[in-house]
């Protein structure tokens, strides 16, 4: 029995790392009429191996603990999933609602359980190694996305929206970079090794050159500045001066005039003086929320229902730039205010858990990794005002950061009370 349990656990651990490494892409293939990413599909058999491993080893008892050590930290996730399930009753298109609900269950219940238990389920001496493995799986895709985005950036045939790495467009790429880049920066601060610093500087230069979403760029810059300020005046001044020179002297001279592209991507009005599509839609979404405050119109039914709530607000026709909605308005419109409050609690609790670990952990690299995770969640939350970033390719890395935050907080709390 022990051998069988060990085999299940080994498969689950290897699969968990593979899922995270494969997650940052929106490339998908059809399965019975539903487009599925490889990482999402792989998550199911990994969970299928994890569950019997937990049962056979008896670790299910530990999972029932409260707080960060067990599954008590998942209560906001459970409330978000419950809001999605309730919204099935009111959805006009229940097929889309079911697909969206399944995605929420995968990203905010199954995946966080797997990532958290990957760390917390290991013996104490092995947890640091497990954390490093997850961090490597989280950051390694940068080595694929950044070179590919650089090729797209240099290709004159690609418009700004198509500088996207392996994602669907620049907005999703920018959201993912805002989520993971602060973790690398925090790790560099904690390790204090020149090789890591050199790699971090090169990655940061590439990220700031290739991020063409103004919202993601601003959210990332602010998160890194706050992280540097937390480290001290010297690092803050160095980073602030570097970013100021970058903004003033480098971005305007890049082939795509990045500064102007950032401005256009978040501008209130277009070149003809007409309102950009994003902001009238915000008002329409607010009207939808006022009409359906408790249950919304059903998960996955936002685009189906939003058109009837424009009223006197201009509703332009024709093709629109994808992924320009406000995530919080989308969640409130589809899952109701309870779903929005659950999402805010989920993000806030994860950021605060990482911040508490950063404040108390005695190990420098863990302390600053936790600080980087808090900054990454904050940058994600800021960019999500302009982009609906709970999508394929970002949902699983976000789940990993939330799980890492709570695992680090649990270990720090255990060390404090030891």
Short mmCIF file of C-alpha atoms in Angstrom, two decimals:
data_model
loop_
_atom_site.label_atom_id
_atom_site.label_comp_id
_atom_site.label_asym_id
_atom_site.label_seq_id
_atom_site.Cartn_x
_atom_site.Cartn_y
_atom_site.Cartn_z
CA UNK A 1 0.00 0.00 0.00
CA UNK A 2 2.84 2.40 0.83
CA UNK A 3 4.44 1.68 -2.53
CA UNK A 4 1.17 2.41 -4.34
CA UNK A 5 0.65 5.63 -2.37
CA UNK A 6 4.22 6.67 -3.16
CA UNK A 7 3.66 6.04 -6.86
CA UNK A 8 0.52 8.19 -6.87
CA UNK A 9 2.30 10.98 -5.01
CA UNK A 10 5.29 10.90 -7.35
CA UNK A 11 3.04 11.14 -10.40
CA UNK A 12 1.04 13.96 -8.83
CA UNK A 13 4.18 15.94 -7.92
CA UNK A 14 5.72 15.57 -11.38
CA UNK A 15 2.42 16.41 -13.02
CA UNK A 16 1.93 19.51 -10.87
CA UNK A 17 5.27 20.93 -11.95
CA UNK A 18 4.60 20.07 -15.59
CA UNK A 19 1.16 21.74 -15.46
CA UNK A 20 2.68 24.98 -14.19
CA UNK A 21 5.49 24.95 -16.74
CA UNK A 22 3.08 24.35 -19.64
CA UNK A 23 0.39 26.76 -18.41
CA UNK A 24 1.49 30.14 -19.92
CA UNK A 25 -0.02 29.78 -23.37
CA UNK A 26 -3.43 30.22 -24.94
CA UNK A 27 -2.74 27.71 -27.67
CA UNK A 28 -5.59 25.23 -27.51
CA UNK A 29 -7.23 22.39 -29.38
CA UNK A 30 -10.90 21.40 -29.66
CA UNK A 31 -12.29 18.65 -27.43
CA UNK A 32 -15.98 17.98 -28.10
CA UNK A 33 -16.54 21.56 -29.22
CA UNK A 34 -14.56 23.14 -26.35
CA UNK A 35 -11.11 24.67 -26.84
CA UNK A 36 -8.80 23.22 -24.19
CA UNK A 37 -5.22 24.11 -23.30
CA UNK A 38 -2.82 21.26 -22.69
CA UNK A 39 -2.12 22.34 -19.10
CA UNK A 40 -5.85 22.52 -18.28
CA UNK A 41 -6.39 19.05 -19.72
CA UNK A 42 -3.38 17.66 -17.87
CA UNK A 43 -4.68 19.07 -14.58
CA UNK A 44 -7.46 16.47 -14.42
CA UNK A 45 -5.31 13.29 -14.43
CA UNK A 46 -2.85 14.99 -12.06
CA UNK A 47 -5.68 15.63 -9.62
CA UNK A 48 -6.77 12.04 -10.18
CA UNK A 49 -3.34 10.85 -9.00
CA UNK A 50 -3.16 13.34 -6.14
CA UNK A 51 -6.44 12.36 -4.48
CA UNK A 52 -5.69 8.64 -3.87
CA UNK A 53 -2.17 9.58 -2.78
CA UNK A 54 -3.59 11.89 -0.10
CA UNK A 55 -6.11 9.28 1.04
CA UNK A 56 -3.66 6.35 1.17
CA UNK A 57 -1.02 8.29 3.09
CA UNK A 58 -3.53 9.72 5.55
CA UNK A 59 -2.53 13.29 4.76
CA UNK A 60 -6.18 14.18 4.29
CA UNK A 61 -6.31 14.81 8.04
CA UNK A 62 -3.78 17.63 7.72
CA UNK A 63 -5.77 19.16 4.88
CA UNK A 64 -8.74 19.62 7.22
CA UNK A 65 -6.82 22.05 9.42
CA UNK A 66 -7.82 25.67 9.54
CA UNK A 67 -5.72 28.56 8.28
CA UNK A 68 -2.80 28.49 5.88
CA UNK A 69 -1.62 24.99 6.90
CA UNK A 70 -4.75 23.16 5.72
CA UNK A 71 -7.49 24.01 3.26
CA UNK A 72 -9.00 26.78 5.40
CA UNK A 73 -7.21 29.38 3.27
CA UNK A 74 -9.37 28.32 0.31
CA UNK A 75 -12.60 29.79 1.67
CA UNK A 76 -12.61 32.78 -0.76
CA UNK A 77 -11.97 30.35 -3.61
CA UNK A 78 -14.91 28.24 -2.49
CA UNK A 79 -17.17 31.31 -2.31
CA UNK A 80 -16.17 32.32 -5.85
CA UNK A 81 -16.90 28.81 -7.11
CA UNK A 82 -20.25 28.84 -5.27
CA UNK A 83 -21.18 32.14 -6.91
CA UNK A 84 -20.38 30.61 -10.31
CA UNK A 85 -22.51 27.55 -9.56
CA UNK A 86 -25.44 29.72 -8.42
CA UNK A 87 -25.16 31.78 -11.60
CA UNK A 88 -25.91 28.67 -13.67
CA UNK A 89 -29.56 29.05 -12.68
CA UNK A 90 -29.92 32.50 -14.26
CA UNK A 91 -27.68 32.10 -17.31
CA UNK A 92 -29.42 32.43 -20.68
CA UNK A 93 -26.68 30.29 -22.26
CA UNK A 94 -26.06 27.51 -19.75
CA UNK A 95 -23.50 25.85 -21.96
CA UNK A 96 -21.18 28.87 -21.78
CA UNK A 97 -21.97 29.23 -18.07
CA UNK A 98 -21.01 25.62 -17.43
CA UNK A 99 -17.72 25.99 -19.33
CA UNK A 100 -16.83 29.11 -17.34
CA UNK A 101 -17.79 27.47 -14.05
CA UNK A 102 -15.64 24.42 -14.77
CA UNK A 103 -12.72 26.75 -15.54
CA UNK A 104 -13.22 28.55 -12.20
CA UNK A 105 -13.31 25.20 -10.38
CA UNK A 106 -10.08 24.14 -12.09
CA UNK A 107 -8.22 27.41 -11.51
CA UNK A 108 -9.40 28.26 -8.01
CA UNK A 109 -10.12 24.91 -6.34
CA UNK A 110 -8.20 22.07 -8.01
CA UNK A 111 -5.02 23.91 -9.01
CA UNK A 112 -4.43 25.76 -5.71
CA UNK A 113 -4.92 22.51 -3.79
CA UNK A 114 -2.30 20.77 -5.93
CA UNK A 115 0.24 23.60 -5.78
CA UNK A 116 -0.20 24.15 -2.04
CA UNK A 117 0.01 20.46 -1.17
CA UNK A 118 3.07 20.07 -3.41
CA UNK A 119 4.86 22.24 -0.84
CA UNK A 120 2.98 21.65 2.41
CA UNK A 121 2.74 17.90 1.85
CA UNK A 122 6.52 17.52 1.79
CA UNK A 123 8.64 16.99 4.92
CA UNK A 124 10.02 20.23 6.35
CA UNK A 125 13.60 19.71 5.08
CA UNK A 126 12.28 19.29 1.52
CA UNK A 127 9.95 22.28 1.38
CA UNK A 128 12.55 24.83 0.34
CA UNK A 129 13.50 22.58 -2.57
CA UNK A 130 9.84 22.21 -3.54
CA UNK A 131 9.39 26.00 -3.45
CA UNK A 132 12.42 26.45 -5.71
CA UNK A 133 11.06 23.87 -8.14
CA UNK A 134 7.71 25.66 -8.39
CA UNK A 135 9.46 29.00 -8.85
CA UNK A 136 11.56 27.53 -11.66
CA UNK A 137 8.44 26.15 -13.36
CA UNK A 138 6.76 29.54 -12.95
CA UNK A 139 9.63 31.61 -14.36
CA UNK A 140 11.12 29.25 -16.98
CA UNK A 141 8.48 30.12 -19.63
CA UNK A 142 9.97 33.63 -19.75
CA UNK A 143 12.81 32.06 -21.75
CA UNK A 144 10.27 31.11 -24.43
CA UNK A 145 7.87 34.05 -24.43
CA UNK A 146 10.38 36.90 -24.43
CA UNK A 147 12.44 35.75 -27.47
CA UNK A 148 9.25 34.97 -29.39
CA UNK A 149 7.72 38.34 -28.48
CA UNK A 150 10.98 40.01 -29.57
CA UNK A 151 10.68 38.39 -32.99
CA UNK A 152 7.07 39.53 -33.24
CA UNK A 153 8.08 43.02 -32.13
CA UNK A 154 10.69 43.28 -34.88
CA UNK A 155 8.37 41.88 -37.55
CA UNK A 156 6.87 44.83 -39.39
CA UNK A 157 3.98 42.63 -40.54
CA UNK A 158 2.84 42.18 -36.92
CA UNK A 159 0.73 44.96 -35.44
CA UNK A 160 1.09 45.96 -31.79
CA UNK A 161 -1.71 43.63 -30.74
CA UNK A 162 0.23 40.67 -32.15
CA UNK A 163 3.31 41.16 -29.96
CA UNK A 164 2.01 38.40 -27.75
CA UNK A 165 4.47 35.55 -27.24
CA UNK A 166 2.40 32.36 -27.04
CA UNK A 167 -0.67 34.21 -25.80
CA UNK A 168 -3.63 35.51 -27.79
CA UNK A 169 -2.65 39.18 -27.79
CA UNK A 170 -0.49 41.84 -26.14
CA UNK A 171 -2.99 42.38 -23.33
CA UNK A 172 -2.79 38.83 -22.02
CA UNK A 173 0.99 38.74 -22.45
CA UNK A 174 1.25 41.99 -20.47
CA UNK A 175 -0.98 40.62 -17.72
CA UNK A 176 1.14 37.48 -17.37
CA UNK A 177 4.36 39.48 -17.32
CA UNK A 178 2.92 41.78 -14.63
CA UNK A 179 2.09 38.69 -12.57
CA UNK A 180 5.41 36.84 -12.73
CA UNK A 181 8.12 39.48 -13.27
CA UNK A 182 7.96 40.86 -9.68
CA UNK A 183 8.64 37.35 -8.40
CA UNK A 184 11.91 37.26 -10.35
CA UNK A 185 12.80 40.73 -9.06
CA UNK A 186 12.09 39.69 -5.46
CA UNK A 187 14.13 36.52 -5.89
CA UNK A 188 17.07 38.56 -7.21
CA UNK A 189 16.86 40.89 -4.19
CA UNK A 190 16.82 37.94 -1.80
CA UNK A 191 19.60 35.88 -3.36
CA UNK A 192 22.03 38.78 -3.86
CA UNK A 193 24.06 36.90 -6.48
CA UNK A 194 25.49 38.81 -9.43
CA UNK A 195 24.42 36.11 -11.90
CA UNK A 196 20.83 36.32 -10.72
CA UNK A 197 20.96 40.14 -10.79
CA UNK A 198 22.35 40.10 -14.33
CA UNK A 199 19.60 37.72 -15.47
CA UNK A 200 16.96 39.83 -13.72
CA UNK A 201 18.20 43.08 -15.33
CA UNK A 202 18.18 41.52 -18.79
CA UNK A 203 14.70 40.08 -18.27
CA UNK A 204 13.39 43.39 -16.93
CA UNK A 205 14.77 45.28 -19.93
CA UNK A 206 13.12 42.80 -22.29
CA UNK A 207 9.83 42.89 -20.38
CA UNK A 208 9.63 46.68 -20.37
CA UNK A 209 10.53 46.81 -24.06
CA UNK A 210 8.04 44.15 -25.17
CA UNK A 211 5.03 45.00 -22.99
CA UNK A 212 2.78 47.08 -25.24
CA UNK A 213 -0.21 47.15 -22.90
CA UNK A 214 -0.06 50.48 -21.11
CA UNK A 215 -2.07 49.16 -18.15
CA UNK A 216 0.20 46.17 -17.60
CA UNK A 217 3.31 48.32 -18.06
CA UNK A 218 2.16 50.86 -15.46
CA UNK A 219 1.01 48.20 -12.99
CA UNK A 220 4.32 46.35 -13.28
CA UNK A 221 6.42 49.53 -12.91
CA UNK A 222 4.47 50.57 -9.81
CA UNK A 223 4.77 47.10 -8.25
CA UNK A 224 8.53 47.01 -8.79
CA UNK A 225 8.97 50.53 -7.41
CA UNK A 226 7.05 49.61 -4.25
CA UNK A 227 9.07 46.42 -3.90
CA UNK A 228 12.30 48.40 -4.29
CA UNK A 229 11.09 50.96 -1.74
CA UNK A 230 10.46 48.14 0.71
CA UNK A 231 14.07 47.03 0.21
CA UNK A 232 15.48 50.49 0.87
CA UNK A 233 16.21 53.97 -0.47
CA UNK A 234 19.25 52.94 -2.52
CA UNK A 235 17.44 50.35 -4.62
CA UNK A 236 14.37 52.55 -4.97
CA UNK A 237 16.36 55.53 -6.24
CA UNK A 238 18.33 53.33 -8.62
CA UNK A 239 15.18 51.77 -10.07
CA UNK A 240 13.27 55.06 -10.17
CA UNK A 241 16.08 56.80 -12.06
CA UNK A 242 16.44 53.86 -14.43
CA UNK A 243 12.69 53.83 -15.18
CA UNK A 244 12.59 57.60 -15.66
CA UNK A 245 15.49 57.48 -18.14
CA UNK A 246 13.93 54.48 -19.84
CA UNK A 247 10.63 56.32 -20.24
CA UNK A 248 12.17 59.57 -21.43
CA UNK A 249 15.09 58.40 -23.58
CA UNK A 250 14.50 54.80 -24.66
CA UNK A 251 10.80 54.10 -25.23
CA UNK A 252 10.22 56.98 -27.70
CA UNK A 253 13.15 55.75 -29.82
CA UNK A 254 12.10 52.11 -30.04
CA UNK A 255 10.74 50.99 -33.43
CA UNK A 256 7.13 50.96 -32.26
CA UNK A 257 7.34 54.15 -30.16
CA UNK A 258 6.28 52.24 -27.06
CA UNK A 259 5.38 55.30 -25.02
CA UNK A 260 2.81 56.39 -27.59
CA UNK A 261 1.52 52.83 -27.89
CA UNK A 262 1.05 52.63 -24.10
CA UNK A 263 -0.88 55.90 -24.18
CA UNK A 264 -3.13 54.78 -27.05
CA UNK A 265 -3.87 51.46 -25.34
CA UNK A 266 -5.50 53.15 -22.33
CA UNK A 267 -6.62 56.51 -23.79
CA UNK A 268 -10.13 57.75 -23.07
CA UNK A 269 -10.63 59.04 -26.62
CA UNK A 270 -9.36 58.00 -30.03
CA UNK A 271 -7.68 60.26 -32.59
CA UNK A 272 -11.09 61.43 -33.86
CA UNK A 273 -12.28 62.54 -30.42
CA UNK A 274 -14.72 59.64 -30.04
CA UNK A 275 -14.73 57.63 -26.78
CA UNK A 276 -12.70 54.45 -26.91
CA UNK A 277 -14.84 51.30 -26.74
CA UNK A 278 -13.53 50.25 -23.33
CA UNK A 279 -14.95 53.05 -21.23
CA UNK A 280 -18.55 53.19 -22.53
CA UNK A 281 -18.62 49.44 -21.92
CA UNK A 282 -17.65 50.06 -18.30
CA UNK A 283 -20.76 52.20 -17.90
CA UNK A 284 -22.92 49.58 -19.61
CA UNK A 285 -21.46 46.92 -17.31
CA UNK A 286 -22.26 49.09 -14.28
CA UNK A 287 -25.87 49.36 -15.49
CA UNK A 288 -26.00 45.58 -15.87
CA UNK A 289 -24.71 45.15 -12.31
CA UNK A 290 -27.32 47.56 -10.95
CA UNK A 291 -30.00 45.49 -12.68
CA UNK A 292 -28.70 42.08 -11.52
CA UNK A 293 -26.70 42.77 -8.35
CA UNK A 294 -27.04 39.42 -6.57
CA UNK A 295 -26.63 36.75 -9.24
CA UNK A 296 -25.42 38.59 -12.34
CA UNK A 297 -26.43 37.24 -15.73
CA UNK A 298 -24.54 33.97 -15.45
CA UNK A 299 -20.92 32.93 -15.81
CA UNK A 300 -19.66 33.23 -19.39
CA UNK A 301 -22.70 35.29 -20.49
CA UNK A 302 -21.14 38.76 -20.35
CA UNK A 303 -20.73 39.33 -24.09
CA UNK A 304 -24.18 37.88 -24.76
CA UNK A 305 -25.93 40.28 -22.38
CA UNK A 306 -23.87 43.49 -22.26
CA UNK A 307 -25.25 45.01 -25.50
CA UNK A 308 -28.73 45.70 -24.10
CA UNK A 309 -27.38 47.87 -21.25
CA UNK A 310 -25.71 50.63 -23.24
CA UNK A 311 -28.77 52.89 -23.23
CA UNK A 312 -27.68 56.38 -24.37
CA UNK A 313 -24.01 55.43 -24.20
CA UNK A 314 -22.46 55.04 -27.69
CA UNK A 315 -22.05 51.40 -28.69
CA UNK A 316 -19.62 51.23 -31.64
CA UNK A 317 -20.00 48.40 -34.11
CA UNK A 318 -17.32 46.45 -35.93
CA UNK A 319 -14.28 44.56 -34.69
CA UNK A 320 -12.97 45.42 -31.22
CA UNK A 321 -9.63 44.82 -29.56
CA UNK A 322 -9.90 41.67 -27.47
CA UNK A 323 -9.40 41.48 -23.69
CA UNK A 324 -10.06 45.14 -22.94
CA UNK A 325 -12.85 44.65 -20.39
CA UNK A 326 -12.58 45.42 -16.67
CA UNK A 327 -12.19 42.08 -14.86
CA UNK A 328 -14.02 43.27 -11.74
CA UNK A 329 -16.99 44.57 -13.72
CA UNK A 330 -17.11 41.32 -15.72
CA UNK A 331 -17.13 39.21 -12.54
CA UNK A 332 -19.78 41.39 -10.87
CA UNK A 333 -21.89 41.39 -14.05
CA UNK A 334 -21.77 37.61 -14.46
CA UNK A 335 -21.53 36.29 -10.88
CA UNK A 336 -23.10 39.17 -9.00
CA UNK A 337 -21.63 41.23 -6.17
CA UNK A 338 -21.03 38.11 -4.03
CA UNK A 339 -18.72 36.80 -6.76
CA UNK A 340 -16.90 40.13 -6.94
CA UNK A 341 -16.41 40.26 -3.18
CA UNK A 342 -15.12 36.67 -3.21
CA UNK A 343 -12.59 37.56 -5.93
CA UNK A 344 -11.41 40.62 -3.99
CA UNK A 345 -11.05 38.50 -0.85
CA UNK A 346 -9.15 35.85 -2.81
CA UNK A 347 -6.62 38.33 -4.21
CA UNK A 348 -6.37 40.36 -1.01
CA UNK A 349 -5.91 37.33 1.20
CA UNK A 350 -3.18 35.96 -1.06
CA UNK A 351 -1.33 39.29 -1.14
CA UNK A 352 -1.62 39.73 2.65
CA UNK A 353 -0.42 36.16 3.27
CA UNK A 354 2.64 36.82 1.12
CA UNK A 355 3.22 40.14 2.86
CA UNK A 356 3.03 38.51 6.30
CA UNK A 357 5.54 35.87 5.22
CA UNK A 358 7.83 38.62 3.86
CA UNK A 359 7.65 40.45 7.17
CA UNK A 360 8.45 37.44 9.38
CA UNK A 361 10.50 34.90 7.42
CA UNK A 362 14.15 34.86 8.59
CA UNK A 363 15.53 33.42 5.33
CA UNK A 364 16.34 36.27 2.93
CA UNK A 365 15.49 34.46 -0.29
CA UNK A 366 12.13 33.26 1.07
CA UNK A 367 11.38 36.68 2.53
CA UNK A 368 11.95 38.48 -0.75
CA UNK A 369 10.29 35.77 -2.81
CA UNK A 370 7.19 36.31 -0.68
CA UNK A 371 7.49 40.07 -1.20
CA UNK A 372 7.77 39.49 -4.96
CA UNK A 373 4.65 37.30 -4.86
CA UNK A 374 2.72 40.04 -3.05
CA UNK A 375 3.91 42.56 -5.67
CA UNK A 376 2.97 40.18 -8.51
CA UNK A 377 -0.55 39.70 -7.17
CA UNK A 378 -0.85 43.48 -6.77
CA UNK A 379 0.36 44.14 -10.33
CA UNK A 380 -2.09 41.54 -11.64
CA UNK A 381 -4.92 43.19 -9.70
CA UNK A 382 -3.98 46.61 -11.11
CA UNK A 383 -3.71 45.45 -14.72
CA UNK A 384 -7.04 43.61 -14.36
CA UNK A 385 -8.83 46.98 -14.17
CA UNK A 386 -8.16 47.26 -17.93
CA UNK A 387 -7.99 43.58 -18.91
CA UNK A 388 -10.02 40.50 -17.90
CA UNK A 389 -6.98 38.44 -16.89
CA UNK A 390 -8.59 35.30 -15.50
CA UNK A 391 -8.11 33.46 -18.76
CA UNK A 392 -6.33 30.43 -20.08
CA UNK A 393 -2.59 30.88 -19.68
CA UNK A 394 -2.82 33.13 -16.61
CA UNK A 395 -5.27 31.34 -14.32
CA UNK A 396 -2.85 28.55 -13.35
CA UNK A 397 0.17 30.82 -12.67
CA UNK A 398 -2.12 32.99 -10.52
CA UNK A 399 -3.26 29.89 -8.63
CA UNK A 400 0.39 28.93 -8.09
CA UNK A 401 1.24 32.36 -6.64
CA UNK A 402 -1.75 32.24 -4.30
CA UNK A 403 -0.76 28.77 -3.13
CA UNK A 404 2.90 29.77 -2.70
CA UNK A 405 1.84 32.79 -0.66
CA UNK A 406 -0.20 30.68 1.75
CA UNK A 407 2.43 27.93 1.96
CA UNK A 408 5.12 30.48 2.81
CA UNK A 409 2.83 32.08 5.40
CA UNK A 410 2.11 28.67 6.95
CA UNK A 411 5.81 27.77 7.18
CA UNK A 412 6.64 31.18 8.65
CA UNK A 413 3.89 30.81 11.22
CA UNK A 414 5.08 27.33 12.16
CA UNK A 415 8.67 28.57 12.55
CA UNK A 416 7.49 31.53 14.66
CA UNK A 417 5.56 29.29 17.06
CA UNK A 418 8.20 26.56 17.20
#
